Short mmCIF file of C-alpha atoms and ligand atoms in Angstrom, two decimals:
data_model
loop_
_atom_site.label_atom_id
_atom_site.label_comp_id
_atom_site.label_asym_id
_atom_site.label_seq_id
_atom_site.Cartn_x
_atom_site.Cartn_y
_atom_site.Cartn_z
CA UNK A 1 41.54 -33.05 2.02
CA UNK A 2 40.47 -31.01 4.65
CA UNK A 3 36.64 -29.79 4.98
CA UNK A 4 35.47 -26.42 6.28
CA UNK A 5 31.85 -25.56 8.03
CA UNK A 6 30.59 -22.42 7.29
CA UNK A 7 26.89 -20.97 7.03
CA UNK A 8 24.91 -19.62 4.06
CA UNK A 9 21.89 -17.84 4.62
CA UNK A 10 21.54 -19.92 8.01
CA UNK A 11 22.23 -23.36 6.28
CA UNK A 12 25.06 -25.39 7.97
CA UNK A 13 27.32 -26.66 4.90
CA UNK A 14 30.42 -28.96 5.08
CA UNK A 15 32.81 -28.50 1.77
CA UNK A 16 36.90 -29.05 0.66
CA UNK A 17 38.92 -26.00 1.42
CA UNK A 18 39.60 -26.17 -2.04
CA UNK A 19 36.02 -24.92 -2.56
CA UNK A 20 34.75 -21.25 -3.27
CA UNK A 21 31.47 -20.04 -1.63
CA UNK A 22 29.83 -20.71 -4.93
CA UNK A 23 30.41 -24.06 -4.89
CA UNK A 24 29.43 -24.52 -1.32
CA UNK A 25 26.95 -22.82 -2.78
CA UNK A 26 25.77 -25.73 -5.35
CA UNK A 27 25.86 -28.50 -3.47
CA UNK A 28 23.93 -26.58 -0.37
CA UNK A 29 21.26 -26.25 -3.21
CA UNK A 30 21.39 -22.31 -2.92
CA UNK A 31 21.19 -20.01 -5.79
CA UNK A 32 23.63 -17.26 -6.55
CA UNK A 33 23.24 -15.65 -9.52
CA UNK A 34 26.23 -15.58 -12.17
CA UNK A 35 27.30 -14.14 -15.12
CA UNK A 36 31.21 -14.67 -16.19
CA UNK A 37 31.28 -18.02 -14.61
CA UNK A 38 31.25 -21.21 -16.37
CA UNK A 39 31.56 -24.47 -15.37
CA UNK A 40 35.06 -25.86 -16.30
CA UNK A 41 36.71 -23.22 -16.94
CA UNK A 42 38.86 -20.96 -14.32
CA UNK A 43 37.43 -17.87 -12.74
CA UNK A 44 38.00 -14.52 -13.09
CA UNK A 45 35.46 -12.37 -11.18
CA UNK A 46 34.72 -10.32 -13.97
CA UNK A 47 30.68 -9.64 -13.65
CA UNK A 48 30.14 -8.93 -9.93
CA UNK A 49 26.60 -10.54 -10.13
CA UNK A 50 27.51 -13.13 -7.61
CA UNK A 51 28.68 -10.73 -5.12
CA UNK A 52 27.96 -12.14 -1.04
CA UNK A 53 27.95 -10.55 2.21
CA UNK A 54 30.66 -12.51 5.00
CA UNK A 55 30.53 -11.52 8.39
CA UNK A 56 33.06 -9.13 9.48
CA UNK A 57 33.95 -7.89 6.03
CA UNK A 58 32.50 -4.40 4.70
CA UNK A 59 33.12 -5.48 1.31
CA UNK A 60 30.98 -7.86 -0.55
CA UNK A 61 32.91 -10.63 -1.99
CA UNK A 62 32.64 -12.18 -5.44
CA UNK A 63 31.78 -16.25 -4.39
CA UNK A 64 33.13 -17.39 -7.77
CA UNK A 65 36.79 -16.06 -6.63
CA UNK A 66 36.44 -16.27 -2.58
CA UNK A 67 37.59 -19.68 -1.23
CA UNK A 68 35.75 -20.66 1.80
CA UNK A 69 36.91 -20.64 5.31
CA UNK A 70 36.11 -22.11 8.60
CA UNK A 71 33.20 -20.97 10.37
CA UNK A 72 32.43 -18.16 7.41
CA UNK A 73 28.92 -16.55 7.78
CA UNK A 74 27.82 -15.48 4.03
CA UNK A 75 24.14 -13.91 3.06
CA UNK A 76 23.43 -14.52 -0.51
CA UNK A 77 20.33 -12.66 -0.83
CA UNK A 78 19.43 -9.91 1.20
CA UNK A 79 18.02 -6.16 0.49
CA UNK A 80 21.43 -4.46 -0.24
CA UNK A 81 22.84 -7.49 -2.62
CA UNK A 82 19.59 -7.24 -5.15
CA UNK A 83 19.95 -3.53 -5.20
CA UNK A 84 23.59 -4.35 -6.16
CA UNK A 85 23.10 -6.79 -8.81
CA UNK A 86 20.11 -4.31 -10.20
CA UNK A 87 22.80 -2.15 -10.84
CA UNK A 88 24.90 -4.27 -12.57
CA UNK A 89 22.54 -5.53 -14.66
CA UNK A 90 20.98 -2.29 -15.54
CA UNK A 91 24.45 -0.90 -16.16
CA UNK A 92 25.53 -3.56 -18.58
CA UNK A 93 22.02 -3.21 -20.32
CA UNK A 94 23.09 0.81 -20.66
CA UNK A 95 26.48 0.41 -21.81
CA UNK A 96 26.02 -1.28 -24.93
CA UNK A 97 23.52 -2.20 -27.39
CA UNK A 98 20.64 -4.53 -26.19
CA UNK A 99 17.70 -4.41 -28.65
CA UNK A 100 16.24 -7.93 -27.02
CA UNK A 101 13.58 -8.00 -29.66
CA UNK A 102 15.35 -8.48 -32.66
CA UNK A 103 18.33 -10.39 -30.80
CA UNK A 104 19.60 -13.69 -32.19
CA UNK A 105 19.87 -14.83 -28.43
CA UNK A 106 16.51 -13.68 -27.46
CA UNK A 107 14.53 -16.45 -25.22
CA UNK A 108 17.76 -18.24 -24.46
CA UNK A 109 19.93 -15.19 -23.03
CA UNK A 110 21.71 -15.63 -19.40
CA UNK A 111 21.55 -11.48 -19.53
CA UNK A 112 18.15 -11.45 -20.16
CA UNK A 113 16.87 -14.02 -17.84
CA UNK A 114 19.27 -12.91 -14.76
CA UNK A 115 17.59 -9.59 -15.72
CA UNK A 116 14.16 -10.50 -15.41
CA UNK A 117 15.16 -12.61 -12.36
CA UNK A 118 16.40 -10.07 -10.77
CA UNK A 119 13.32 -7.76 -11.77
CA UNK A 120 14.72 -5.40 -13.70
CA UNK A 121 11.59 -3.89 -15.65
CA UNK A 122 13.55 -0.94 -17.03
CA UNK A 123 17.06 0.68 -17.02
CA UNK A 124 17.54 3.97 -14.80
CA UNK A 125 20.52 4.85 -16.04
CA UNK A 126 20.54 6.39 -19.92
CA UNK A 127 21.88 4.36 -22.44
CA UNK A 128 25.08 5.42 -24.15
CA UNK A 129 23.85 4.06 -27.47
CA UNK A 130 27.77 3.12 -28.69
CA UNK A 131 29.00 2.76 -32.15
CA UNK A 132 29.86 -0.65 -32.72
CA UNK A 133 30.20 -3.59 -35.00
CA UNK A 134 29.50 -6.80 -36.07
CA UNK A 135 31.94 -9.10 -37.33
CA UNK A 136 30.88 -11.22 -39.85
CA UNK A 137 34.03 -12.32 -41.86
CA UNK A 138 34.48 -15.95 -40.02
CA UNK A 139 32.94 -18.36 -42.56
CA UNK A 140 31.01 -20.18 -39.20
CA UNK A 141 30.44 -17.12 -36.55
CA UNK A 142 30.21 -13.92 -35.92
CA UNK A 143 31.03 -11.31 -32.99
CA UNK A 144 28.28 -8.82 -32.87
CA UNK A 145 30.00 -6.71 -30.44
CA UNK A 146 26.85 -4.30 -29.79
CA UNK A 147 25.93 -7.68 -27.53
CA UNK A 148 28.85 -8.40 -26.01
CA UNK A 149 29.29 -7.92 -22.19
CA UNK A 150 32.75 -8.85 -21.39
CA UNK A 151 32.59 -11.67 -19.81
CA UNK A 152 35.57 -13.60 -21.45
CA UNK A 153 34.04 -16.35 -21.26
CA UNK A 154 34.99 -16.78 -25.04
CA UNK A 155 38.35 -16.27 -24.37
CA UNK A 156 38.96 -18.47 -21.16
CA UNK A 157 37.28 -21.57 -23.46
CA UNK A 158 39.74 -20.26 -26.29
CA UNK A 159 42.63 -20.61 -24.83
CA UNK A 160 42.44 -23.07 -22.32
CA UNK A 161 39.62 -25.45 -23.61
CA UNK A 162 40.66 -25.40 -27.06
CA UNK A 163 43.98 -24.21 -26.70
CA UNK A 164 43.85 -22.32 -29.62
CA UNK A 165 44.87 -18.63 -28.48
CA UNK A 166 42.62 -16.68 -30.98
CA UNK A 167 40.22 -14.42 -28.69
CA UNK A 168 41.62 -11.94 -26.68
CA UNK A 169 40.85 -8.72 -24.95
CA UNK A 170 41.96 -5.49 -26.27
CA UNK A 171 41.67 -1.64 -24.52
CA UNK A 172 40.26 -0.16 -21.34
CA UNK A 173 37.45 0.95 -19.72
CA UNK A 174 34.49 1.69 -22.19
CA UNK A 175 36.83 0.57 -25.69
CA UNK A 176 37.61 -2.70 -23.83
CA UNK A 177 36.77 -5.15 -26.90
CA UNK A 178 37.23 -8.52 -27.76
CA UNK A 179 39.82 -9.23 -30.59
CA UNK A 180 41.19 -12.09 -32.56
CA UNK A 181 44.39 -12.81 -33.29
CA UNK A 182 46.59 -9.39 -33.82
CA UNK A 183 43.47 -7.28 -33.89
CA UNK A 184 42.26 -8.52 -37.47
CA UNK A 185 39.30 -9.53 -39.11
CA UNK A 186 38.13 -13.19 -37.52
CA UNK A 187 37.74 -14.76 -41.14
CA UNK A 188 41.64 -14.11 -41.34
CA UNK A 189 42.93 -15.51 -38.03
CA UNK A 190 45.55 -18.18 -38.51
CA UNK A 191 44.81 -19.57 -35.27
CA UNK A 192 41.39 -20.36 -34.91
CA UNK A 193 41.08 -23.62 -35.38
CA UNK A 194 36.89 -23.22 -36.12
CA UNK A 195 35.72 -25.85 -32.87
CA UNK A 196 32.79 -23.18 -31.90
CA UNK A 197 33.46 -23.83 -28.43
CA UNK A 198 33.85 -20.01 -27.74
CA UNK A 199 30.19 -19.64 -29.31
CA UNK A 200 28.95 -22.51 -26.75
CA UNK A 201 30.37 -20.64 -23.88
CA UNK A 202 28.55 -16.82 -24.76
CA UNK A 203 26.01 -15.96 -22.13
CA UNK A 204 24.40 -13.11 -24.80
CA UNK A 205 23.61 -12.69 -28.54
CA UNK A 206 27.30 -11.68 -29.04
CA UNK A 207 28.52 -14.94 -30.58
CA UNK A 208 26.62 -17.03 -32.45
CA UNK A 209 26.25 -19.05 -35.49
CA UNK A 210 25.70 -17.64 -38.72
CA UNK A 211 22.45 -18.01 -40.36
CA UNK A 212 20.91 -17.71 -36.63
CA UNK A 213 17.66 -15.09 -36.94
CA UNK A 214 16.16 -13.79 -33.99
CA UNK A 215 15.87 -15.93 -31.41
CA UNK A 216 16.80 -19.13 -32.88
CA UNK A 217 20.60 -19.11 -30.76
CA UNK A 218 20.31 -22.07 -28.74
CA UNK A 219 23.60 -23.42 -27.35
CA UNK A 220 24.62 -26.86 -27.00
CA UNK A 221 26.89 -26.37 -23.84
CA UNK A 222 27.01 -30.72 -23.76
CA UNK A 223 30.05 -30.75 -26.07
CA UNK A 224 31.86 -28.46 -23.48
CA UNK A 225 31.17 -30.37 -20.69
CA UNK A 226 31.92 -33.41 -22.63
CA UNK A 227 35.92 -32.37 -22.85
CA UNK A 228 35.56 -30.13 -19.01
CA UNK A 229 34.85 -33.99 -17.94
CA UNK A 230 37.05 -35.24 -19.71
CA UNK A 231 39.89 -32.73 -18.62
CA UNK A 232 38.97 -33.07 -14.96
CA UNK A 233 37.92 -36.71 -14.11
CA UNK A 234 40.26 -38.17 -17.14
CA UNK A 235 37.07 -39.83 -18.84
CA UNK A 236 35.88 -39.46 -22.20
CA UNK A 237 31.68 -40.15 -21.10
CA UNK A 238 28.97 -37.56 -21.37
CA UNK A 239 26.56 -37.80 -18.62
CA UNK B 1 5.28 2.83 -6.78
CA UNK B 2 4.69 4.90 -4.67
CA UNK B 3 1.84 3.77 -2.50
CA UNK B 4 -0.08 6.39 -2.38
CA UNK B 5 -0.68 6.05 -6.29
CA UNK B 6 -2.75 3.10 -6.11
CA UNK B 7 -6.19 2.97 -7.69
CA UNK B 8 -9.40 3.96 -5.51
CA UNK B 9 -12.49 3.59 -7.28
CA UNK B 10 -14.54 6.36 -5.97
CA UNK B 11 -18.13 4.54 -5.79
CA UNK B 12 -20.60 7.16 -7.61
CA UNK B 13 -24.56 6.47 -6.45
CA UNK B 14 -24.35 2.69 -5.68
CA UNK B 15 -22.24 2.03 -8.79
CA UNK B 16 -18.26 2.12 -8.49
CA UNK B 17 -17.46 4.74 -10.70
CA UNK B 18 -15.80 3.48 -14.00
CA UNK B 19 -11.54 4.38 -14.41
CA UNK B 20 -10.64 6.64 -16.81
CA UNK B 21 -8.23 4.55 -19.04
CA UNK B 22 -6.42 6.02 -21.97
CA UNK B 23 -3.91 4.55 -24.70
CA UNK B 24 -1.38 6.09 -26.61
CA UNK B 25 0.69 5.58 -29.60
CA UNK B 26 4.53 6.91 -30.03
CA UNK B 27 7.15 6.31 -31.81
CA UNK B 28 6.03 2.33 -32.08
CA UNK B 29 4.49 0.12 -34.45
CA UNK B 30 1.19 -0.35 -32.98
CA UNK B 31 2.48 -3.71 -32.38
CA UNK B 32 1.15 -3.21 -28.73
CA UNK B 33 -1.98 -1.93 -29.21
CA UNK B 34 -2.41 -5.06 -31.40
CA UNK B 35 -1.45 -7.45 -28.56
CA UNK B 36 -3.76 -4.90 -26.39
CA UNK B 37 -6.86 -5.84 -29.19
CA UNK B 38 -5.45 -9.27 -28.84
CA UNK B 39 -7.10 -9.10 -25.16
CA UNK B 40 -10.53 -10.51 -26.29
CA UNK B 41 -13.31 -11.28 -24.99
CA UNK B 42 -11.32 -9.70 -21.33
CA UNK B 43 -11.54 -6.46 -23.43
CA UNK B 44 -15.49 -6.86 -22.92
CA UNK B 45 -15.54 -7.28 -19.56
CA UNK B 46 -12.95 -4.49 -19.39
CA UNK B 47 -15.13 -1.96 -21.15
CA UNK B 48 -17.82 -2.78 -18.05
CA UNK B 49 -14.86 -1.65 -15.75
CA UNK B 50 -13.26 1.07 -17.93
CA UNK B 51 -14.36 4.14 -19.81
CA UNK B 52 -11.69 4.45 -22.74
CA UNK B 53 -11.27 8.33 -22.98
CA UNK B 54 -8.51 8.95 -25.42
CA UNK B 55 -6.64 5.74 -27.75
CA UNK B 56 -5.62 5.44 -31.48
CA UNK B 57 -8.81 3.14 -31.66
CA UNK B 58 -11.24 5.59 -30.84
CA UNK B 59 -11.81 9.22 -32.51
CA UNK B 60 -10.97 12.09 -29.87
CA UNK B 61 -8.27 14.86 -30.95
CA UNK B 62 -7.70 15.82 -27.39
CA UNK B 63 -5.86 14.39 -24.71
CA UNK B 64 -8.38 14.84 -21.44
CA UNK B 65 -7.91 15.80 -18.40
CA UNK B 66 -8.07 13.78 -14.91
CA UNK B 67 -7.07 10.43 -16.98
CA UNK B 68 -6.52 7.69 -14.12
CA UNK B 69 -4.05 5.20 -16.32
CA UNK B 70 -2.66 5.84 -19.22
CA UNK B 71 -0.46 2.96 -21.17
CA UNK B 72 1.74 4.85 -23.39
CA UNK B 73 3.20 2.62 -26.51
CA UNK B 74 6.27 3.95 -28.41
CA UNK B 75 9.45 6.03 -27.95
CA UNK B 76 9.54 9.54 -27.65
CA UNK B 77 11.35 9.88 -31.30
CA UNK B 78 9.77 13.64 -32.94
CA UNK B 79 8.71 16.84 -30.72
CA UNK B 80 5.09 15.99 -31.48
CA UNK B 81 5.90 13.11 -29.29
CA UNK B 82 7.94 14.92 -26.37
CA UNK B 83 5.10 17.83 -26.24
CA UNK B 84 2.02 15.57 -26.01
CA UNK B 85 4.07 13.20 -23.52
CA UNK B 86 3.80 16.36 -21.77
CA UNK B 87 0.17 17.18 -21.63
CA UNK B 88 -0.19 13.32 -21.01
CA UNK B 89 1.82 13.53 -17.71
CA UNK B 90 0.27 16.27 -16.48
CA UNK B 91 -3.27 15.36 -17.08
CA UNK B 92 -2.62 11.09 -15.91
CA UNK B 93 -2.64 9.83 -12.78
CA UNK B 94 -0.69 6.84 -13.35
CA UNK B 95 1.44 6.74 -16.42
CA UNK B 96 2.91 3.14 -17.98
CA UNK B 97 5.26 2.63 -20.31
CA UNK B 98 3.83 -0.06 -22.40
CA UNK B 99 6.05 -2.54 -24.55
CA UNK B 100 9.72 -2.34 -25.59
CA UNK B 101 9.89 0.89 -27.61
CA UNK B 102 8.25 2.79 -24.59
CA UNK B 103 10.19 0.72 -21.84
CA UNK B 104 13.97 0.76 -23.58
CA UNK B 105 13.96 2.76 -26.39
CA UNK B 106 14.02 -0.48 -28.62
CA UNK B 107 14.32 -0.80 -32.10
CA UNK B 108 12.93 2.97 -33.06
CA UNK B 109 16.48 3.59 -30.92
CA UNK B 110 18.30 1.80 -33.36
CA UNK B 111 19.42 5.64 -34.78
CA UNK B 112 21.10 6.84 -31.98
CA UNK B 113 24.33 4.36 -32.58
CA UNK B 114 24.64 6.65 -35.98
CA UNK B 115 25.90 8.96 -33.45
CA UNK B 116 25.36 12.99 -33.47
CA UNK B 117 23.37 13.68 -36.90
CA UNK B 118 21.59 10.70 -36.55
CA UNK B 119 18.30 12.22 -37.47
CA UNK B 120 19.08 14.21 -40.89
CA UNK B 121 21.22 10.97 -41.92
CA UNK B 122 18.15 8.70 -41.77
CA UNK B 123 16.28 10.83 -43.15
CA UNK B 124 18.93 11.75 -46.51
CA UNK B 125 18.79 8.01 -46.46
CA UNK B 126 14.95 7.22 -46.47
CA UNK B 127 13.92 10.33 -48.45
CA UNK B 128 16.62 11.08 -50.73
CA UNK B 129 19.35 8.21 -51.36
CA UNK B 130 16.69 5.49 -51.76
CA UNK B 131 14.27 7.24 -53.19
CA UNK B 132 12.70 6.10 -56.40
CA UNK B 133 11.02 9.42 -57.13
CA UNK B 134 10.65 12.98 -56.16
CA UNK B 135 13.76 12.83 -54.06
CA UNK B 136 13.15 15.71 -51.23
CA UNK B 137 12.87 16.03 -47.51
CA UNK B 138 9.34 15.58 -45.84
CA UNK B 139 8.84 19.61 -44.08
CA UNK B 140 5.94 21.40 -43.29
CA UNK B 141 6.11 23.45 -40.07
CA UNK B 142 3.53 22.83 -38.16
CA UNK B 143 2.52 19.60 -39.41
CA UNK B 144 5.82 17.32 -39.89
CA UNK B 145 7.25 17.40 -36.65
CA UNK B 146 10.92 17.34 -36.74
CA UNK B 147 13.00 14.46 -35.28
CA UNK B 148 14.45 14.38 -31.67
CA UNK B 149 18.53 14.15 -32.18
CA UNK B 150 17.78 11.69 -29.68
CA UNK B 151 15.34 8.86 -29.39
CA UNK B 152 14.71 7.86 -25.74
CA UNK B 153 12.33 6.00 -23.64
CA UNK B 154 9.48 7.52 -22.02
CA UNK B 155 11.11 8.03 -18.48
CA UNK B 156 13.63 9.44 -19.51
CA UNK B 157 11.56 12.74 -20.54
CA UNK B 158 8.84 12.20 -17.78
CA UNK B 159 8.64 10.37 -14.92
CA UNK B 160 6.83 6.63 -15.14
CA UNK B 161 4.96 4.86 -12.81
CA UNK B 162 4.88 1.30 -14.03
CA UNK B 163 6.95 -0.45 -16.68
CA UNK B 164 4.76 -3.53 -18.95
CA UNK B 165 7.86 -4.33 -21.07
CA UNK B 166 7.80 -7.25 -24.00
CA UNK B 167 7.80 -6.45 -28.06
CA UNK B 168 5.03 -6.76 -27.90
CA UNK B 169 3.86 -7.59 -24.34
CA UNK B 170 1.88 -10.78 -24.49
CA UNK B 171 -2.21 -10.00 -24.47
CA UNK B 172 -2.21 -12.15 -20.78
CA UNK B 173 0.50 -10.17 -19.38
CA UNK B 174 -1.50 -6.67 -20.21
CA UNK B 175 -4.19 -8.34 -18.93
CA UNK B 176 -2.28 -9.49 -15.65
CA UNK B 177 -1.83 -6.18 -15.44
CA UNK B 178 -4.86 -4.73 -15.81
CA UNK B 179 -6.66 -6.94 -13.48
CA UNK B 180 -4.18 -5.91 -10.61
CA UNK B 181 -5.00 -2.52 -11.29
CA UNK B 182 -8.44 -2.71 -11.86
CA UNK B 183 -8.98 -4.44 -8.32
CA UNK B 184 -7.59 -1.60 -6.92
CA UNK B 185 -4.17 -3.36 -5.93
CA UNK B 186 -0.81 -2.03 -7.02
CA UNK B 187 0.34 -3.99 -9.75
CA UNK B 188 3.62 -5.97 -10.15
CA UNK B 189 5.10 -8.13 -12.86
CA UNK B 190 7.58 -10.68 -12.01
CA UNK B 191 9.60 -13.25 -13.41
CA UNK B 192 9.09 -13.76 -17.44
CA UNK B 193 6.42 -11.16 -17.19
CA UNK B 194 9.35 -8.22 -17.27
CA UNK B 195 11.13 -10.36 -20.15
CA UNK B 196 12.21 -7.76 -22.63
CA UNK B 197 11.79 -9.05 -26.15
S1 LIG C 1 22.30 -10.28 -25.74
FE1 LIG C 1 20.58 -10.85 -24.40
S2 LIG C 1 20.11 -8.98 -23.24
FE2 LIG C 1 21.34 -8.40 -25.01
S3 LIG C 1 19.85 -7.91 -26.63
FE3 LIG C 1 20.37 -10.06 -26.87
S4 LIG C 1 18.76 -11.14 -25.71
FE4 LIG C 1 18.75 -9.01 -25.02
S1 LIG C 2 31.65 -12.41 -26.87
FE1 LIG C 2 30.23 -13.41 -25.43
S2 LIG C 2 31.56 -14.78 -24.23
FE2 LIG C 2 32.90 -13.32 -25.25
S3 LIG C 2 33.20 -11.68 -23.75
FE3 LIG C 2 31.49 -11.07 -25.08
S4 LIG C 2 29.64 -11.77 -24.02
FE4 LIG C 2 31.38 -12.86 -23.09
S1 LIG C 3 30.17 -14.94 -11.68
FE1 LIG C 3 31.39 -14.21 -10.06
S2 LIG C 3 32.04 -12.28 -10.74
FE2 LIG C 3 30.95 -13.07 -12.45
#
């Protein structure tokens, strides 16, 4: 296993080429903020919150995607970056429905906080107000798609966690949605085999358990790193 | 924002002359202004500071002229709203949009996702379909304002100066802000203190 040097905001680091600058990242100790990543499960660069600037590239690069390489100089935080993520975060605020207040997720939302982190005190852009819904046939969960941000974070636990297949992606652009099974009603999938891991892996107030009121969804991620560990060092402990 | 906004007391005689401070209520629940009474005893020492000139607590019809901060509570939901958000601009030296409603829209937003016609559909459904008796519309030009097709948050009819989100925002994160303004600095929120919710 051969190690690469590189620099992140000025710190020397040492990691695997196997790495990506977010991992360098974590065990330097620095903080980039993310959104569609979750431990465990494979990336897909879907949010753009953990965009980086490397020397010599124009474009910022996504460090849950971008393995490292030797003698890469990357700026995690710097002027243009926080304008970007503002952006991001403001735009995924705008595009569907957020009402934080009455939120099951409120308090223990990765939107919310990265949002506040990032100090966002309002939206610029005007919200589109969608039409969306919420479904609640699944006897366990429900999708409140007004919350959802796309993530797939659902789906990569869903089908390669679980195995199960159930979640899925369906449309483009603006109707991109999450789906189960053929496009059905949850409460009718064949396939879902009812573990809740997808619910343990949301970020926002889009999955969550039923009977959950405003602000009482708390997730439990230690189940999912229970089997992640178990998957990845071949040992059924929970640390 | 802009730094050129930022509070100068003018000293008047020996005395620093007291800020003008108004409050306003929009489309909200007064849920702010409660958290804002919530303030205390701080509201005593902020009455030393502050001259209250126009608020749902006190008994003036008019908005006033030369107002130095105004924290504005509520959506802008009925053209009652959008005209005296108007006035309030161009009489206020620095304009916030205080809690959720007034920061986002919030909750008294929650009609727009009924789409175009949101407006007469709440209303057949509040005034007529659920109505126990004496079905009919609430109209009286002049009096009733009508509903906006389109509830929105404050800057997006006029432009804002400071944002003091929260549903309602905490009593010691109005204060935090208050005391930033009052001693003349320009004030910022960080962290949990711009927590939406
Ligand atoms: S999902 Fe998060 S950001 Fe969206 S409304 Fe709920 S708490 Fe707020
Ligand atoms: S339901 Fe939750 S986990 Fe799935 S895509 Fe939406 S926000 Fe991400
Ligand atoms: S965390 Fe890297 S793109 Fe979402």
């Amino acid at each position: 296993m051969a190690a690469k040097t590189l620099t992140i905001d000025g710190k020397h680091v040492s990691v695997d080429e196997s790495a990506t600058i977010l991992d360098a990242a974590v065990d330097a100790g620095i903080y980039i903020p993310t959104l569609c990543h979750l431990d465990g499960v494979y990336d897909v660069g879907a949010c753009r919150l953990c965009l980086v600037e490397v020397a010599g590239s124009s474009k910022l690069l996504p460090a849950c995607t971008t393995k490292v390489s030797e003698g890469m100089e990357i700026q995690t935080d710097t002027e243009r970056l926080r304008q970007y993520r503002r952006i991001t975060l403001e735009q995924l605020f705008a595009e569907r429905n957020h009402v934080c207040s009455v939120c099951v997720a409120n308090g223990h939302c990765e939107l919310q906080t990265l949002a506040y982190r990032q100090g966002m005190d309002h939206v610029r852009y005007d919200y589109r107000f969608p039409q969306w819904e919420v479904d609640s046939t699944h006897s366990l969960f429900g999708l409140d798609h007004n919350r959802c941000i796309l993530c797939t974070r659902c789906v990569r636990v869903c089908w390669h966690i679980e195995g199960a297949g159930t979640l899925n992606v369906s449309g483009r652009g603006a109707q991109a949605r999450i789906i189960t099974d053929l496009n059905q009603p949850w409460g009718t999938s064949d396939t879902c085999t009812k573990c809740g891991k997808c619910v343990m892996a949301c970020p926002t107030g889009a999955l969550f358990y039923k009977g959950a009121t405003v602000g009482e969804m708390e997730r439990d991620r230690t189940k999912l790193e229970f089997i992640v560990t178990a998957r990845e060092k071949k040992q059924w402990i929970a640390d | 924002m802009q730094a050129d906004q930022t509070l100068e007391t003018k000293p008047q005689s020996g005395q620093p002359a007291r800020l003008r401070l108004a409050t306003i209520w929009f489309g909200g629940c007064s849920g702010c202004h409660m958290s804002f009474l919530d303030l205390d005893e701080f509201l005593v020492e902020l009455a030393g500071k502050a001259e209250l000139v126009y608020s749902p607590v006190i008994d003036v019809k008019e908005y006033p002229q030369n107002v130095d901060v105004c924290l504005a509570e509520g959506a802008i939901c009925n053209e009652d709203n959008r005209e005296l958000l108007y006035q309030v601009r161009q009489r206020t030296r620095l304009l916030v949009a205080f809690g959720d409603c007034a920061v986002t829209a919030n909750v008294s937003a929650l009609r727009n996702q009924l789409g175009p016609g949101n407006a007469e559909s709440v209303l057949q459904k509040a005034y007529i379909e659920t109505a126990t008796a004496n079905p009919a519309l609430p109209g009286e030009p002049g009096i009733v304002p009508p509903l906006l097709p389109r509830v929105m948050p404050v800057h997006e009819v006029v432009a804002v100066d400071y944002f003091l989100p929260g549903c309602p925002p905490p009593a010691d994160r109005i204060k935090s802000f208050l005391v930033q303004l009052l001693e003349g600095q320009e004030p910022v929120l960080t962290g949990k203190d711009i927590k939406f919710g």
